[in-house]
PDB file of C-alpha atoms in Angstrom:
ATOM      1  CA  MET A  10       0.000   0.000   0.000  1.00 55.00           C
ATOM      2  CA  GLY A  11       2.323   3.069  -0.503  1.00 81.00           C
ATOM      3  CA  TYR A  12       0.877   5.203   2.313  1.00 93.00           C
ATOM      4  CA  GLU A  13       3.130   7.450   4.374  1.00 96.00           C
ATOM      5  CA  ILE A  14       2.406   9.895   7.169  1.00 96.00           C
ATOM      6  CA  SER A  15       4.472  12.971   7.968  1.00 95.00           C
ATOM      7  CA  SER A  16       4.133  16.538   9.141  1.00 93.00           C
ATOM      8  CA  LEU A  17       2.536  18.845   6.609  1.00 93.00           C
ATOM      9  CA  THR A  18       4.810  21.065   4.550  1.00 92.00           C
ATOM     10  CA  ALA A  19       3.878  24.707   3.936  1.00 93.00           C
ATOM     11  CA  ASP A  20       2.776  23.828   0.393  1.00 95.00           C
ATOM     12  CA  ASP A  21       0.609  20.959   1.618  1.00 95.00           C
ATOM     13  CA  ALA A  22      -0.908  23.072   4.400  1.00 96.00           C
ATOM     14  CA  TYR A  23      -1.767  25.687   1.752  1.00 96.00           C
ATOM     15  CA  THR A  24      -3.369  22.937  -0.379  1.00 96.00           C
ATOM     16  CA  VAL A  25      -5.496  21.627   2.513  1.00 97.00           C
ATOM     17  CA  LEU A  26      -6.674  25.145   3.359  1.00 96.00           C
ATOM     18  CA  HIS A  27      -7.873  25.589  -0.224  1.00 97.00           C
ATOM     19  CA  TRP A  28      -9.775  22.324  -0.523  1.00 97.00           C
ATOM     20  CA  ARG A  29     -13.444  23.014  -1.175  1.00 97.00           C
ATOM     21  CA  TYR A  30     -16.151  20.486  -0.417  1.00 96.00           C
ATOM     22  CA  SER A  31     -19.634  20.646  -1.943  1.00 94.00           C
ATOM     23  CA  PRO A  32     -22.635  21.339   0.309  1.00 95.00           C
ATOM     24  CA  PRO A  33     -23.460  20.079   2.852  1.00 93.00           C
ATOM     25  CA  TYR A  34     -19.839  18.974   3.335  1.00 94.00           C
ATOM     26  CA  ASP A  35     -18.675  22.581   2.913  1.00 94.00           C
ATOM     27  CA  LEU A  36     -18.872  22.681   6.711  1.00 92.00           C
ATOM     28  CA  TYR A  37     -15.395  21.109   6.505  1.00 93.00           C
ATOM     29  CA  ASN A  38     -13.917  23.899   4.347  1.00 95.00           C
ATOM     30  CA  LEU A  39     -11.090  25.586   6.228  1.00 93.00           C
ATOM     31  CA  THR A  40     -10.290  29.288   6.111  1.00 93.00           C
ATOM     32  CA  TYR A  41      -6.936  30.304   4.667  1.00 94.00           C
ATOM     33  CA  THR A  42      -4.768  32.618   6.742  1.00 92.00           C
ATOM     34  CA  GLU A  43      -1.019  32.678   7.337  1.00 92.00           C
ATOM     35  CA  GLY A  44      -1.791  31.669  10.926  1.00 92.00           C
ATOM     36  CA  ALA A  45      -3.773  28.672   9.693  1.00 92.00           C
ATOM     37  CA  VAL A  46      -0.817  27.555   7.573  1.00 94.00           C
ATOM     38  CA  MET A  47       1.414  27.729  10.647  1.00 93.00           C
ATOM     39  CA  MET A  48      -1.142  25.865  12.780  1.00 91.00           C
ATOM     40  CA  LEU A  49      -1.252  23.003  10.266  1.00 93.00           C
ATOM     41  CA  MET A  50       2.534  22.860  10.196  1.00 92.00           C
ATOM     42  CA  VAL A  51       3.324  23.047  13.906  1.00 87.00           C
ATOM     43  CA  GLY A  52       0.139  21.727  15.502  1.00 82.00           C
ATOM     44  CA  ASP A  53      -0.813  18.074  15.799  1.00 92.00           C
ATOM     45  CA  TYR A  54      -1.649  17.821  12.084  1.00 95.00           C
ATOM     46  CA  TYR A  55      -0.214  15.201   9.754  1.00 97.00           C
ATOM     47  CA  GLY A  56      -0.426  14.558   6.039  1.00 97.00           C
ATOM     48  CA  VAL A  57      -1.342  11.176   4.582  1.00 97.00           C
ATOM     49  CA  TYR A  58       0.475  10.528   1.321  1.00 96.00           C
ATOM     50  CA  GLU A  59       0.234   7.810  -1.303  1.00 94.00           C
ATOM     51  CA  ASN A  60       3.310   7.521  -3.477  1.00 91.00           C
ATOM     52  CA  GLY A  61       4.212  11.090  -2.504  1.00 90.00           C
ATOM     53  CA  LEU A  62       0.788  12.600  -3.296  1.00 94.00           C
ATOM     54  CA  LEU A  63      -1.292  14.220  -0.547  1.00 97.00           C
ATOM     55  CA  LEU A  64      -4.472  12.173  -0.011  1.00 97.00           C
ATOM     56  CA  GLY A  65      -5.623  13.831   3.168  1.00 97.00           C
ATOM     57  CA  TYR A  66      -4.680  14.784   6.661  1.00 97.00           C
ATOM     58  CA  PHE A  67      -5.570  14.131  10.267  1.00 97.00           C
ATOM     59  CA  CYS A  68      -5.176  15.872  13.571  1.00 96.00           C
ATOM     60  CA  VAL A  69      -5.082  14.695  17.164  1.00 96.00           C
ATOM     61  CA  GLY A  70      -5.729  16.235  20.566  1.00 95.00           C
ATOM     62  CA  GLU A  71      -7.443  19.574  21.086  1.00 94.00           C
ATOM     63  CA  ASP A  72      -7.142  20.409  17.374  1.00 93.00           C
ATOM     64  CA  ALA A  73      -9.667  17.618  16.716  1.00 95.00           C
ATOM     65  CA  GLN A  74     -12.286  18.880  19.169  1.00 96.00           C
ATOM     66  CA  VAL A  75     -15.396  20.772  18.062  1.00 95.00           C
ATOM     67  CA  PRO A  76     -16.353  23.747  20.250  1.00 93.00           C
ATOM     68  CA  GLY A  77     -19.349  22.911  22.420  1.00 93.00           C
ATOM     69  CA  GLY A  78     -18.525  19.259  23.040  1.00 94.00           C
ATOM     70  CA  ASP A  79     -17.680  17.658  26.378  1.00 94.00           C
ATOM     71  CA  TYR A  80     -14.109  16.433  26.165  1.00 96.00           C
ATOM     72  CA  SER A  81     -13.516  16.067  29.902  1.00 94.00           C
ATOM     73  CA  ASP A  82     -12.745  12.322  29.704  1.00 93.00           C
ATOM     74  CA  LYS A  83      -8.983  12.483  29.158  1.00 93.00           C
ATOM     75  CA  ALA A  84      -8.718   8.699  28.690  1.00 94.00           C
ATOM     76  CA  TYR A  85      -9.399   9.238  24.973  1.00 96.00           C
ATOM     77  CA  LEU A  86      -7.298  10.844  22.269  1.00 97.00           C
ATOM     78  CA  ASP A  87      -9.415  13.019  19.998  1.00 97.00           C
ATOM     79  CA  ILE A  88      -8.885  12.563  16.282  1.00 97.00           C
ATOM     80  CA  GLY A  89     -10.153  14.292  13.163  1.00 96.00           C
ATOM     81  CA  ILE A  90      -9.589  13.366   9.533  1.00 97.00           C
ATOM     82  CA  GLY A  91      -9.979  15.004   6.154  1.00 96.00           C
ATOM     83  CA  MET A  92      -9.556  13.601   2.665  1.00 96.00           C
ATOM     84  CA  ALA A  93      -9.033  15.541  -0.538  1.00 97.00           C
ATOM     85  CA  PRO A  94     -12.510  16.439  -1.849  1.00 96.00           C
ATOM     86  CA  GLU A  95     -11.963  14.766  -5.216  1.00 96.00           C
ATOM     87  CA  LEU A  96     -11.160  11.463  -3.464  1.00 95.00           C
ATOM     88  CA  THR A  97     -14.191  11.277  -1.172  1.00 92.00           C
ATOM     89  CA  GLY A  98     -17.052   8.906  -1.887  1.00 89.00           C
ATOM     90  CA  GLN A  99     -14.859   6.468  -3.837  1.00 91.00           C
ATOM     91  CA  GLY A 100     -14.567   3.725  -1.210  1.00 91.00           C
ATOM     92  CA  ARG A 101     -11.040   4.711  -0.200  1.00 93.00           C
ATOM     93  CA  GLY A 102     -11.952   5.783   3.335  1.00 94.00           C
ATOM     94  CA  LYS A 103     -11.662   2.376   4.996  1.00 95.00           C
ATOM     95  CA  VAL A 104      -7.990   1.829   4.139  1.00 95.00           C
ATOM     96  CA  PHE A 105      -7.180   5.516   4.658  1.00 96.00           C
ATOM     97  CA  PHE A 106      -8.756   5.557   8.137  1.00 96.00           C
ATOM     98  CA  ARG A 107      -7.282   2.185   9.164  1.00 95.00           C
ATOM     99  CA  TYR A 108      -3.791   3.423   8.252  1.00 96.00           C
ATOM    100  CA  ILE A 109      -4.290   6.569  10.365  1.00 96.00           C
ATOM    101  CA  GLN A 110      -5.495   4.525  13.347  1.00 95.00           C
ATOM    102  CA  ASN A 111      -2.505   2.174  13.090  1.00 93.00           C
ATOM    103  CA  TRP A 112      -0.122   5.136  12.914  1.00 95.00           C
ATOM    104  CA  ILE A 113      -1.720   6.704  16.014  1.00 95.00           C
ATOM    105  CA  ASN A 114      -1.472   3.418  17.888  1.00 93.00           C
ATOM    106  CA  LEU A 115       2.232   3.077  17.050  1.00 92.00           C
ATOM    107  CA  ASN A 116       3.300   6.714  17.362  1.00 93.00           C
ATOM    108  CA  LYS A 117       1.021   8.094  20.060  1.00 89.00           C
ATOM    109  CA  GLN A 118       0.688   4.823  22.019  1.00 85.00           C
ATOM    110  CA  GLN A 119      -3.047   5.379  22.186  1.00 86.00           C
ATOM    111  CA  THR A 120      -5.812   2.901  21.351  1.00 84.00           C
ATOM    112  CA  ARG A 121      -8.720   4.702  23.054  1.00 95.00           C
ATOM    113  CA  LEU A 122      -9.901   7.121  20.392  1.00 97.00           C
ATOM    114  CA  ARG A 123     -12.703   9.677  20.221  1.00 98.00           C
ATOM    115  CA  LEU A 124     -14.002  11.656  17.284  1.00 98.00           C
ATOM    116  CA  THR A 125     -16.722  14.186  16.640  1.00 98.00           C
ATOM    117  CA  VAL A 126     -18.726  14.143  13.421  1.00 98.00           C
ATOM    118  CA  ALA A 127     -21.597  16.205  12.039  1.00 97.00           C
ATOM    119  CA  ALA A 128     -24.795  14.150  12.367  1.00 97.00           C
ATOM    120  CA  PHE A 129     -25.690  14.689   8.679  1.00 97.00           C
ATOM    121  CA  ASN A 130     -22.414  13.085   7.556  1.00 95.00           C
ATOM    122  CA  GLU A 131     -23.780   9.571   7.114  1.00 94.00           C
ATOM    123  CA  ARG A 132     -20.817   8.470   4.959  1.00 93.00           C
ATOM    124  CA  ALA A 133     -18.353   9.251   7.739  1.00 95.00           C
ATOM    125  CA  ILE A 134     -20.580   7.826  10.481  1.00 97.00           C
ATOM    126  CA  HIS A 135     -20.837   4.561   8.529  1.00 96.00           C
ATOM    127  CA  LEU A 136     -17.034   4.465   8.092  1.00 96.00           C
ATOM    128  CA  TYR A 137     -16.443   5.098  11.793  1.00 97.00           C
ATOM    129  CA  ALA A 138     -19.035   2.533  12.918  1.00 97.00           C
ATOM    130  CA  ASN A 139     -17.470  -0.097  10.650  1.00 96.00           C
ATOM    131  CA  ALA A 140     -14.097   0.734  12.229  1.00 96.00           C
ATOM    132  CA  GLY A 141     -15.484  -0.048  15.695  1.00 96.00           C
ATOM    133  CA  PHE A 142     -16.523   3.414  16.886  1.00 98.00           C
ATOM    134  CA  ARG A 143     -19.779   3.742  18.812  1.00 98.00           C
ATOM    135  CA  GLU A 144     -21.846   6.844  19.525  1.00 97.00           C
ATOM    136  CA  VAL A 145     -21.525   7.888  23.170  1.00 97.00           C
ATOM    137  CA  GLY A 146     -23.118  11.320  23.039  1.00 96.00           C
ATOM    138  CA  HIS A 147     -24.141  14.289  20.973  1.00 96.00           C
ATOM    139  CA  PHE A 148     -24.381  18.060  21.237  1.00 97.00           C
ATOM    140  CA  THR A 149     -25.614  21.038  19.284  1.00 96.00           C
ATOM    141  CA  ARG A 150     -23.018  23.667  18.450  1.00 92.00           C
ATOM    142  CA  ASP A 151     -24.182  27.080  19.627  1.00 86.00           C
ATOM    143  CA  SER A 152     -22.783  29.041  16.678  1.00 86.00           C
ATOM    144  CA  ASP A 153     -24.972  27.365  14.038  1.00 89.00           C
ATOM    145  CA  GLN A 154     -27.243  24.898  15.876  1.00 92.00           C
ATOM    146  CA  LEU A 155     -25.576  22.003  14.030  1.00 94.00           C
ATOM    147  CA  LEU A 156     -25.883  18.580  15.670  1.00 97.00           C
ATOM    148  CA  PHE A 157     -22.662  16.616  16.246  1.00 97.00           C
ATOM    149  CA  LEU A 158     -22.170  13.028  17.360  1.00 98.00           C
ATOM    150  CA  VAL A 159     -19.333  11.965  19.650  1.00 98.00           C
ATOM    151  CA  MET A 160     -18.028   8.475  18.960  1.00 98.00           C
ATOM    152  CA  THR A 161     -15.415   6.426  20.804  1.00 97.00           C
ATOM    153  CA  LYS A 162     -13.386   3.294  20.212  1.00 96.00           C
ATOM    154  CA  SER A 163     -11.654   1.305  22.903  1.00 88.00           C
ATOM    155  CA  PRO A 164      -9.419  -1.717  22.484  1.00 79.00           C
ATOM    156  CA  CYS A 165     -11.178  -5.091  22.564  1.00 61.00           C
TER     157      CYS A 165
END
């Protein structure tokens, strides 16, 4: 499988910040600023590459938390993922997400994972459920009244 994970370069951070998803997934569009480029480069963000090409990225820790959620249980590592818009919906998510989880397990020594996903995002919810994540809560974000699900995965 030629996947690799590494810190994002400035060029790749710029690329991620300019990805544009179609509605309703445009919720995941990021805003470009010089500060955002720096955050993607020095924060807990990583690029996922296949044969040197950027497929997507993921983040861990506070960067993966959605404002309004209850993240008080520190036993879990929060994760968030994003795939290049032109690659979504093609059945590539399972391998992509499994590779990220394996990398986190090896490099962050963490197998208890938590993620937050917009409730309308049935594709992602299906992917996460098939990967062993279960819904443990939900909340409505104050800024736009959007419903989010919180899902966790613990080792068997």
